[in-house]
CSV table of C-alpha atoms in Angstrom, one decimal:
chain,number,residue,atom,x,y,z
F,1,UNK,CA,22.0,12.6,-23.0
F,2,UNK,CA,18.9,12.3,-21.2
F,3,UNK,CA,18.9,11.6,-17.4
F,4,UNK,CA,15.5,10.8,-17.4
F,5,UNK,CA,16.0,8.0,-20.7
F,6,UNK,CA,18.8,6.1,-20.7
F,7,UNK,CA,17.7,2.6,-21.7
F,8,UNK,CA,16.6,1.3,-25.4
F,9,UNK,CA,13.7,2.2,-26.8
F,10,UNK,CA,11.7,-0.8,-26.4
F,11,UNK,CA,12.9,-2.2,-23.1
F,12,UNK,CA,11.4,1.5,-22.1
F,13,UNK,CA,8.0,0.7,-23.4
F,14,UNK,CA,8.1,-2.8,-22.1
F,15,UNK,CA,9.3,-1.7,-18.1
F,16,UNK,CA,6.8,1.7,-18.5
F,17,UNK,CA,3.6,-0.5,-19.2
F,18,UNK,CA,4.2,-3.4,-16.7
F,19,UNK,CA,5.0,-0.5,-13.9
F,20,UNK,CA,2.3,1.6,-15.0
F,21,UNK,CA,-0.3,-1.1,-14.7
F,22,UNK,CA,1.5,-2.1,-11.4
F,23,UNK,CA,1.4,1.2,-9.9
F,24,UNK,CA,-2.5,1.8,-11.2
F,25,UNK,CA,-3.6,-1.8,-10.1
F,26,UNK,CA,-1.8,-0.1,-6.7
F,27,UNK,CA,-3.8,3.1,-6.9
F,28,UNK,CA,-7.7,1.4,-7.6
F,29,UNK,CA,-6.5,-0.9,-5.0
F,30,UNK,CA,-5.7,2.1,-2.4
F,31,UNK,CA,-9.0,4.0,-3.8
F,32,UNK,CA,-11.2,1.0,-2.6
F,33,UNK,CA,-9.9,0.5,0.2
F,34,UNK,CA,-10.7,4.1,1.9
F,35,UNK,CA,-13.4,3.8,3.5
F,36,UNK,CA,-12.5,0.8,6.0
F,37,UNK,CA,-8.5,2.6,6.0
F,38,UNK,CA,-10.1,5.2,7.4
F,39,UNK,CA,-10.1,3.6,10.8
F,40,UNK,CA,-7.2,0.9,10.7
F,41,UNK,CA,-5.1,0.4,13.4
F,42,UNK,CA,-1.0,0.1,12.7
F,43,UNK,CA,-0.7,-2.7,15.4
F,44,UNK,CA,1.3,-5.3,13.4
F,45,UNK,CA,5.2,-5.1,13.0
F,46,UNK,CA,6.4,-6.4,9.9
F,47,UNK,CA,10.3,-5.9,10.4
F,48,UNK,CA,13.1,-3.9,12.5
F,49,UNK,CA,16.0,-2.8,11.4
F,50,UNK,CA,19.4,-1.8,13.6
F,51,UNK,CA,21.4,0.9,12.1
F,52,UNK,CA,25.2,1.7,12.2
F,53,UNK,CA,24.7,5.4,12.6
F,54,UNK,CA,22.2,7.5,13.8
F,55,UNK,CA,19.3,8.5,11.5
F,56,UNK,CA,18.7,11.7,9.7
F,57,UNK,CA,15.5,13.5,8.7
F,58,UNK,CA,15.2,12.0,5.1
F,59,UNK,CA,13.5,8.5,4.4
F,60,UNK,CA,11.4,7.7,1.4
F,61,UNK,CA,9.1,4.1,0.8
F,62,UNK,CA,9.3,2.6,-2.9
F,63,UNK,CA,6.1,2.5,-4.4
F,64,UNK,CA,6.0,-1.0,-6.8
F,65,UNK,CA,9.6,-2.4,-4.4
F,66,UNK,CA,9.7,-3.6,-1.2
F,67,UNK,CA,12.1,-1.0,-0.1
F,68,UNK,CA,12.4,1.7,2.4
F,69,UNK,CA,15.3,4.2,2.0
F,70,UNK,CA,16.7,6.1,4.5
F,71,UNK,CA,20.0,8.5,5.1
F,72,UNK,CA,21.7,8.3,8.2
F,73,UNK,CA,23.9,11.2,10.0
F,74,UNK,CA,26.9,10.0,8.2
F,75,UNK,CA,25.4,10.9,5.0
F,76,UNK,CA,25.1,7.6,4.0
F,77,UNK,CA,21.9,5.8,1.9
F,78,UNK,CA,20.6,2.6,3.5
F,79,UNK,CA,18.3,0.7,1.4
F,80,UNK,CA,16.4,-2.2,3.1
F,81,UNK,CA,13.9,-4.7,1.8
F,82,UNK,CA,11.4,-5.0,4.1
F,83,UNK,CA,9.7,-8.3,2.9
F,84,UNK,CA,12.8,-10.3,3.4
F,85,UNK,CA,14.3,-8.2,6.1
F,86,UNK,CA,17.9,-7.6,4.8
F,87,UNK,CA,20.0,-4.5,3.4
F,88,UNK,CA,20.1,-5.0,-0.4
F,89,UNK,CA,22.5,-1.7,-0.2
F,90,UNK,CA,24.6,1.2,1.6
F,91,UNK,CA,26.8,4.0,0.5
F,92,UNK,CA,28.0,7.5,0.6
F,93,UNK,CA,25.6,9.8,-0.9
F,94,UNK,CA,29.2,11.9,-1.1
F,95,UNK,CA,28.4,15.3,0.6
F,96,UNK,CA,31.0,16.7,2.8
F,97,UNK,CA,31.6,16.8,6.3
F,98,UNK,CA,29.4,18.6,8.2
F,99,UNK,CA,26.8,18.5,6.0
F,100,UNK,CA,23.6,15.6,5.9
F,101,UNK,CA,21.2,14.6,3.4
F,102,UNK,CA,17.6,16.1,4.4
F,103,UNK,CA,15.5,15.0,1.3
F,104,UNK,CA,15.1,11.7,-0.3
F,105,UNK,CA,12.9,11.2,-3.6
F,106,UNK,CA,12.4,7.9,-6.2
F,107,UNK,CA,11.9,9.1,-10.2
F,108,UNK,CA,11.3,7.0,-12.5
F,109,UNK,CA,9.9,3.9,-11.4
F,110,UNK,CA,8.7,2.9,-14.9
F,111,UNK,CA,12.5,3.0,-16.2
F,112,UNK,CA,15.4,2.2,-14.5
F,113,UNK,CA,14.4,4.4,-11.4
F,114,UNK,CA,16.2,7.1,-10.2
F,115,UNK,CA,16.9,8.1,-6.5
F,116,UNK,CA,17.3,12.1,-5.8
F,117,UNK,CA,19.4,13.0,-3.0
F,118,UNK,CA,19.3,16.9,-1.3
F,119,UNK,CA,21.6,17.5,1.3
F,120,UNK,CA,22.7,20.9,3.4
F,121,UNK,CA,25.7,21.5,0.9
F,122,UNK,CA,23.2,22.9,-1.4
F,123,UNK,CA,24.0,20.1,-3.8
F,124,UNK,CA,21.1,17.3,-5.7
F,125,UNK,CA,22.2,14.2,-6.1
F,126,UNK,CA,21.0,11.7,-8.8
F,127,UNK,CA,22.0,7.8,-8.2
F,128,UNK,CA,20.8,5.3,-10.6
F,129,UNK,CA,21.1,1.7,-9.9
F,130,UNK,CA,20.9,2.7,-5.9
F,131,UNK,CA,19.7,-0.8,-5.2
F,132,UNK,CA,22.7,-2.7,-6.6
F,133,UNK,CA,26.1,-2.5,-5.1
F,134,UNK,CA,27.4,-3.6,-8.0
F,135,UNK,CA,25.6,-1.2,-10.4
F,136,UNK,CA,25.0,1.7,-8.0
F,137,UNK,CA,26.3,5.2,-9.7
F,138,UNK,CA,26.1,8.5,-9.6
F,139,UNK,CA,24.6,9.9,-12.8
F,140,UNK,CA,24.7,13.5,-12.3
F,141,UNK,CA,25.0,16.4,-9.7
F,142,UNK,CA,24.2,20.0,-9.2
F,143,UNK,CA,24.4,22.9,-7.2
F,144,UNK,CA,20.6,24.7,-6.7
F,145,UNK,CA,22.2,27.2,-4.3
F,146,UNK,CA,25.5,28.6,-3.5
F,147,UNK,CA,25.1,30.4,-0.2
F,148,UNK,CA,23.7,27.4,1.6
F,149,UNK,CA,25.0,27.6,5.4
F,150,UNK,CA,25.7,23.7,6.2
F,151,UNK,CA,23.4,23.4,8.8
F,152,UNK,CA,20.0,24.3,6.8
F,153,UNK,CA,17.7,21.5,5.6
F,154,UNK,CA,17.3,21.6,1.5
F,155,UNK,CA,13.1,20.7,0.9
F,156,UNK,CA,12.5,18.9,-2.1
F,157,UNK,CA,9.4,17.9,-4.0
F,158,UNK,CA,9.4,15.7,-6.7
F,159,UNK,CA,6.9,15.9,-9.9
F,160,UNK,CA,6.8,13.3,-11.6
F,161,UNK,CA,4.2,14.2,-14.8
F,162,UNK,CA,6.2,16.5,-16.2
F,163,UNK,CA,10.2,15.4,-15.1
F,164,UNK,CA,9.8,18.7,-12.6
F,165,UNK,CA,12.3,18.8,-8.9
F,166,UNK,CA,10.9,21.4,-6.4
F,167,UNK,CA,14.0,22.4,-4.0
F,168,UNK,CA,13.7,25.5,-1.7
F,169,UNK,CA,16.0,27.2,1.1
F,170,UNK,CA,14.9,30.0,3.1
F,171,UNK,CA,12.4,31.9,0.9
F,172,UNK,CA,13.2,31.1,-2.2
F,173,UNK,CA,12.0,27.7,-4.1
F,174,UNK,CA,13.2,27.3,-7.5
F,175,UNK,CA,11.7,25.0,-10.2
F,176,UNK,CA,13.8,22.5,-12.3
F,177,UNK,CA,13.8,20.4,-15.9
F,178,UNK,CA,15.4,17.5,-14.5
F,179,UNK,CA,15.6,16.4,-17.6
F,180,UNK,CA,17.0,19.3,-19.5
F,181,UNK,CA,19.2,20.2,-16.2
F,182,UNK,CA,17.7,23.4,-16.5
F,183,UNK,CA,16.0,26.1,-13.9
F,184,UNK,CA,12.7,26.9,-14.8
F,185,UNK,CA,11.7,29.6,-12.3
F,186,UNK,CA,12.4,31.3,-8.9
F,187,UNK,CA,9.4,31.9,-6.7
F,188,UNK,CA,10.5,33.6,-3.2
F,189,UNK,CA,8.2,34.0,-0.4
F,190,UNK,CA,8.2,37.6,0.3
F,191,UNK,CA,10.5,40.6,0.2
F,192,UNK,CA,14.0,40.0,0.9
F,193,UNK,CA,14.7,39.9,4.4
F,194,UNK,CA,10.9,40.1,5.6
F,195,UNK,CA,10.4,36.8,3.8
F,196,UNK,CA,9.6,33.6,5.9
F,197,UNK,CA,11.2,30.1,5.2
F,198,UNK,CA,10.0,27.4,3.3
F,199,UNK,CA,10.3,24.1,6.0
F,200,UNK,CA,8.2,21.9,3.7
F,201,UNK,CA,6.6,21.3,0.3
F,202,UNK,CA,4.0,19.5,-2.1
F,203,UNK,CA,2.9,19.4,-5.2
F,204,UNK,CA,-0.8,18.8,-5.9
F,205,UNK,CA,-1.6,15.3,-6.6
F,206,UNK,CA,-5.3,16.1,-8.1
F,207,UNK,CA,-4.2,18.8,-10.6
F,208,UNK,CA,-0.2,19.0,-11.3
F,209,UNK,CA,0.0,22.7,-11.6
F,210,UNK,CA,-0.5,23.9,-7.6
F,211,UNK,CA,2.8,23.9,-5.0
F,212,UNK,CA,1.7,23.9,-1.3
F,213,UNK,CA,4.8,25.5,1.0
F,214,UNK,CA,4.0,25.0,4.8
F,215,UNK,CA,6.4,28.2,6.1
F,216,UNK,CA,8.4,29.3,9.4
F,217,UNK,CA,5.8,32.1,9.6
F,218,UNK,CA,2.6,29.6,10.7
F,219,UNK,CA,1.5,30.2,7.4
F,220,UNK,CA,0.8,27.9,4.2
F,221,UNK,CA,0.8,29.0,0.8
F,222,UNK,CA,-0.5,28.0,-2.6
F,223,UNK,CA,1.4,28.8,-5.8
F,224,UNK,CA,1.0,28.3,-9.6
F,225,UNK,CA,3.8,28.0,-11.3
F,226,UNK,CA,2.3,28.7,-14.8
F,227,UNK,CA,2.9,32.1,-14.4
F,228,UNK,CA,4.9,34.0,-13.5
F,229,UNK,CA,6.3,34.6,-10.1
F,230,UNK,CA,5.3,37.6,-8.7
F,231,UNK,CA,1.6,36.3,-9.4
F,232,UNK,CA,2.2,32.8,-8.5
F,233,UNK,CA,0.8,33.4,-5.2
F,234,UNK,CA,-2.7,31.9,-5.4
F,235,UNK,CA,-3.6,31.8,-1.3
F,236,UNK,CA,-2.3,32.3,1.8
F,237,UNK,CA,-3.7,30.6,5.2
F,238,UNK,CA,-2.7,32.3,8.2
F,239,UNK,CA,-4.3,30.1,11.3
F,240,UNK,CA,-1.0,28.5,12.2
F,241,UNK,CA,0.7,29.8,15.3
F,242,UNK,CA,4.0,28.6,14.9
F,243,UNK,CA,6.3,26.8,12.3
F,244,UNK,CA,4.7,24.5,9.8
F,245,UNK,CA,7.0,21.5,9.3
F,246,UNK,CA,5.3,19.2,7.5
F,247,UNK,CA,2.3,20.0,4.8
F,248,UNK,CA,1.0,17.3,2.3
F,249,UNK,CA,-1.7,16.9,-0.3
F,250,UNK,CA,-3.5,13.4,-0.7
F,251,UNK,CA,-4.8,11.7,-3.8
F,252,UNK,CA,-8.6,12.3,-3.1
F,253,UNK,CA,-11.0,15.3,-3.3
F,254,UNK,CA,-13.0,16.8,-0.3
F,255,UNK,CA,-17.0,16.1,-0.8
F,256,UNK,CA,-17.1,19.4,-3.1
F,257,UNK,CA,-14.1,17.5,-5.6
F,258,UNK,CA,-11.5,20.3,-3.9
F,259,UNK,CA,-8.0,19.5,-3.0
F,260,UNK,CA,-7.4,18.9,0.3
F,261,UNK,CA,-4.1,20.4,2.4
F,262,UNK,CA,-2.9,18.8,5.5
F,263,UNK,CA,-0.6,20.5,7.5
F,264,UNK,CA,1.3,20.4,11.3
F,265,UNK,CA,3.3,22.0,13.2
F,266,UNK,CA,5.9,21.4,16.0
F,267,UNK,CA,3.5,22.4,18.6
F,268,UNK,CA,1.5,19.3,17.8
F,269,UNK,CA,-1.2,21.4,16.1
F,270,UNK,CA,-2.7,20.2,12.8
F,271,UNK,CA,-5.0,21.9,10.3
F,272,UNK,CA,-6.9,20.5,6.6
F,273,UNK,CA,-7.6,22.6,4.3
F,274,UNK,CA,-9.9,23.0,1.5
F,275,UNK,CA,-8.3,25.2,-1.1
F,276,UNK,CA,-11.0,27.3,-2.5
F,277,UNK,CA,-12.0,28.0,1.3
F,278,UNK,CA,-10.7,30.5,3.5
F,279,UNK,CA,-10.0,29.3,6.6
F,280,UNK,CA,-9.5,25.5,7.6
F,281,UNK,CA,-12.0,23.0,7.7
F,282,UNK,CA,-10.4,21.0,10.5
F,283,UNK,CA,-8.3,21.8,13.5
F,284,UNK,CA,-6.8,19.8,16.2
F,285,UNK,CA,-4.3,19.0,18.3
F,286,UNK,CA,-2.8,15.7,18.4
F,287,UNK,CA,0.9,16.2,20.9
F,288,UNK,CA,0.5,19.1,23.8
F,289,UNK,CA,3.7,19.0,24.6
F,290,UNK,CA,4.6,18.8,20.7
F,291,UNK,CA,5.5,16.8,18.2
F,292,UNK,CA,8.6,15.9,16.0
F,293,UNK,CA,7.7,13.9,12.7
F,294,UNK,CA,4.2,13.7,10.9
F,295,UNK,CA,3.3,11.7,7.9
F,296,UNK,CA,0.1,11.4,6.0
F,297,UNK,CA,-1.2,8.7,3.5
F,298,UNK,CA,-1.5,9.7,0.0
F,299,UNK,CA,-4.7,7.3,-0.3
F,300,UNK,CA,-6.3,7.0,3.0
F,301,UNK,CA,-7.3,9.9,5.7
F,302,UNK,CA,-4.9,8.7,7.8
F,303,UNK,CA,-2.6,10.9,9.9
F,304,UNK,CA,1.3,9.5,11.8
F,305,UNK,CA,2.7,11.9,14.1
F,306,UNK,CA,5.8,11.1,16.1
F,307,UNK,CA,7.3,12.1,19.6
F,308,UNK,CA,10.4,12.5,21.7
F,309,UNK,CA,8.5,10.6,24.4
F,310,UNK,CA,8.6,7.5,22.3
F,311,UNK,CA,5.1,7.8,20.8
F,312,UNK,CA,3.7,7.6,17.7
F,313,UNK,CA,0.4,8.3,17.3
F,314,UNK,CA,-1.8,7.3,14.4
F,315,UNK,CA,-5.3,9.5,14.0
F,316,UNK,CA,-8.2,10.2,11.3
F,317,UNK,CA,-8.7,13.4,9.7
F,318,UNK,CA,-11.5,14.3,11.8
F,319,UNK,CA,-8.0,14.1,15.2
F,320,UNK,CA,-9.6,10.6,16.3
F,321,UNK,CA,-6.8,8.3,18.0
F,322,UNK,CA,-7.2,5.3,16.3
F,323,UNK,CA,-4.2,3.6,18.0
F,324,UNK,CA,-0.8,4.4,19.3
F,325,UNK,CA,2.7,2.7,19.4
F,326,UNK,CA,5.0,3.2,22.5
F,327,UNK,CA,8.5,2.0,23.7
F,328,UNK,CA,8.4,-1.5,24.8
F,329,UNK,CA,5.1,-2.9,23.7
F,330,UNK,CA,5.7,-5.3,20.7
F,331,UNK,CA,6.7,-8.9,20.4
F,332,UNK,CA,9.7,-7.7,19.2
F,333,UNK,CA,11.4,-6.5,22.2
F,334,UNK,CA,12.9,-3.4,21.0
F,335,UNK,CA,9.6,-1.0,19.3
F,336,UNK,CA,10.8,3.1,19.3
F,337,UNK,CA,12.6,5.2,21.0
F,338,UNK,CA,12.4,8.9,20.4
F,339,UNK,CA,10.8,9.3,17.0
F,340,UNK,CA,12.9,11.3,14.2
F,341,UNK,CA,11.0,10.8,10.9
F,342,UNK,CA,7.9,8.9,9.5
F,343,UNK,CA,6.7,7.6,6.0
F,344,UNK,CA,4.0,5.9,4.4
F,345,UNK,CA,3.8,3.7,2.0
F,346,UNK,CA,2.8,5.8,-1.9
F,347,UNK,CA,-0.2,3.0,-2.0
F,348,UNK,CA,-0.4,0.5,0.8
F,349,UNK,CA,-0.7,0.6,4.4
F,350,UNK,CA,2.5,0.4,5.9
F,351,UNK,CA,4.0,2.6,7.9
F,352,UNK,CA,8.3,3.2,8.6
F,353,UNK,CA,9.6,4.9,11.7
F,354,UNK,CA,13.0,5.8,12.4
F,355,UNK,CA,14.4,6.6,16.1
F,356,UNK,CA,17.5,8.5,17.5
F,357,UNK,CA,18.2,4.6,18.9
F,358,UNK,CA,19.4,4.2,15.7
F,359,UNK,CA,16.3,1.4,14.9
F,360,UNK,CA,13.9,1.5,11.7
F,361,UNK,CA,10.5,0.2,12.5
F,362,UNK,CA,7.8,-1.4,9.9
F,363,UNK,CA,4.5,-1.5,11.0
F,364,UNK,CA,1.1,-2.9,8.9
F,365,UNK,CA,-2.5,-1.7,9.2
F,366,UNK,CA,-4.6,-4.6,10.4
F,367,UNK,CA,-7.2,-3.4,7.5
């Protein structure tokens, strides 16, 4: 059967078209608002959030629920509803010991959406129902990798056009038909054993077909998986100094309708990209003394980077502090501690933060 289909035919066209016009009414919404996003301030906390275990790396924001979903350090999936400031649902994502979820992504979201779980076993995990205790299941499981040591992140990348999972570890990123549970392609990033890592990955929002790999080398590549790999490779941008942890590609065009490629690294040094130009087209740096998490919006240029010095730091794309959130300034009480992982919203402007004081923070855009 189908993972990606599992309901009746015409419930499926009833939940695609009411989630479809939801998530487009989202989008237009997101579209118009650019222009005075581009210089909103995050200075409104919406909700807080105490956790029983510290947090790991991998948190993901709903895009039509209130719902931010993160995995703590004992591999487990907390689900909490941001609007109405409760936990609608927790439980093990089932990994082993030793090992911790590092990648969080929502498919689906005009069905009965489906939450994908990557963790340092090697292992992707598909739960359907995730926001329901009673419901809540594991649909299916598999193994991209078999010599996986348990302490290395798996990077995922979700595409949702065509039913497509992007998971990479080391140099090699393989290509998977969720649907069909089948591997369509390896792509490696160099020889074996000169080849860097892949730390982090995105698809192209503006044309489907491009993978952006931001690699332990400095470097960030551009790859077309139509063909085949050894020329998948379509460019290679070399300015980076030092391991690019975070890379993302925004819903909107640069002035000449290119795609645009935002990337950091954990220097605190951050580059955009035009892809049909050679070098970047901006460069700044937002941490000196470095940074640990970065986020970008999908539909504003709008950049969150994160600190061990309790700091988060929102920017434009042109490395213009817009504001900044510190320990001990909200009404609150409690604000951040050291900053492990940041997320925006797919549409609107809210932000999530998660510290090593076990607290999740939600903060609104005063735009």
């Amino acid at each position: 059967m189908s993972l990606l289909k599992t309901m009746p035919l015409h419930p499926i066209v009833w939940r695609e078209t009411g989630a479809q016009k939801k998530r487009q009414e989202l989008a237009d919404s997101a579209e118009a608002n650019r222009p005075r996003a581009a210089n909103s301030k995050f200075d409104n906390q919406m909700a807080i959030f105490e956790s029983e275990s510290d947090f790991g790396p991998a948190m993901v924001m709903h895009p039509t629920e209130n719902y931010v979903i993160v995995a703590d350090a004992a591999s487990r999936i907390n689900i909490w509803n941001f609007a109405s400031s409760e936990c609608v649902n927790r439980f093990s994502n089932c990994n082993p010991p030793g090992t911790l979820v590092t990648s969080l992504n929502i498919a689906n979201t005009h069905e009965q959406g489906l939450l994908l779980a990557g963790s340092t076993d090697g292992v992707v995990r598909v739960w359907k129902s995730a926001d329901d205790p009673a419901e809540c299941r594991l649909l299916t499981a598999w193994r991209t990798l078999t010599d996986l040591q348990p302490t290395a992140a798996m990077v995922t990348d979700w595409q949702q056009e065509e039913g497509y999972l992007f998971t990479a570890f080391s140099p090699l990123i393989r290509l998977w038909d969720v649907e069909r549970s089948q591997l369509i392609q390896d792509i490696t990033t160099g020889p074996e054993g000169a080849a860097p890592f892949v730390c982090s990955m995105c698809h192209d929002r503006l044309g489907p077909r491009m993978l952006m790999a931001g690699c332990s080398d400095g470097s960030v590549r551009t790859y077309d998986w139509r063909v085949q790999p050894k020329l998948s490779l379509v460019h290679m941008f070399r300015e980076h100094k030092g391991q690019v942890f975070h890379v993302s590609s925004p819903c909107f065009p640069s002035v000449n309708n290119n795609t645009l490629i935002v990337s950091g690294t954990l220097s605190g040094e951050v580059k955009i990209w035009d892809t049909r130009a050679g070098s970047s087209v901006q460069s700044f740096v937002l941490h000196s003394s470095g940074m640990k998490a970065m986020a970008v919006h999908p539909y504003a240029p709008i950049i969150a980077t994160g600190t061990q010095s309790q700091k988060i730091l929102i920017s434009n794309f042109e490395g213009k502090e817009l504001n900044s959130i510190k320990y001990y300034d909200g009404f609150l009480g409690q604000r951040i501690g050291p900053v492990t992982s940041l997320a925006f919203h797919p549409y609107k402007m809210y932000l999530a933060c998660t510290s090593s004081d076990r607290f999740l923070s939600m903060y609104q855009s005063s735009v």
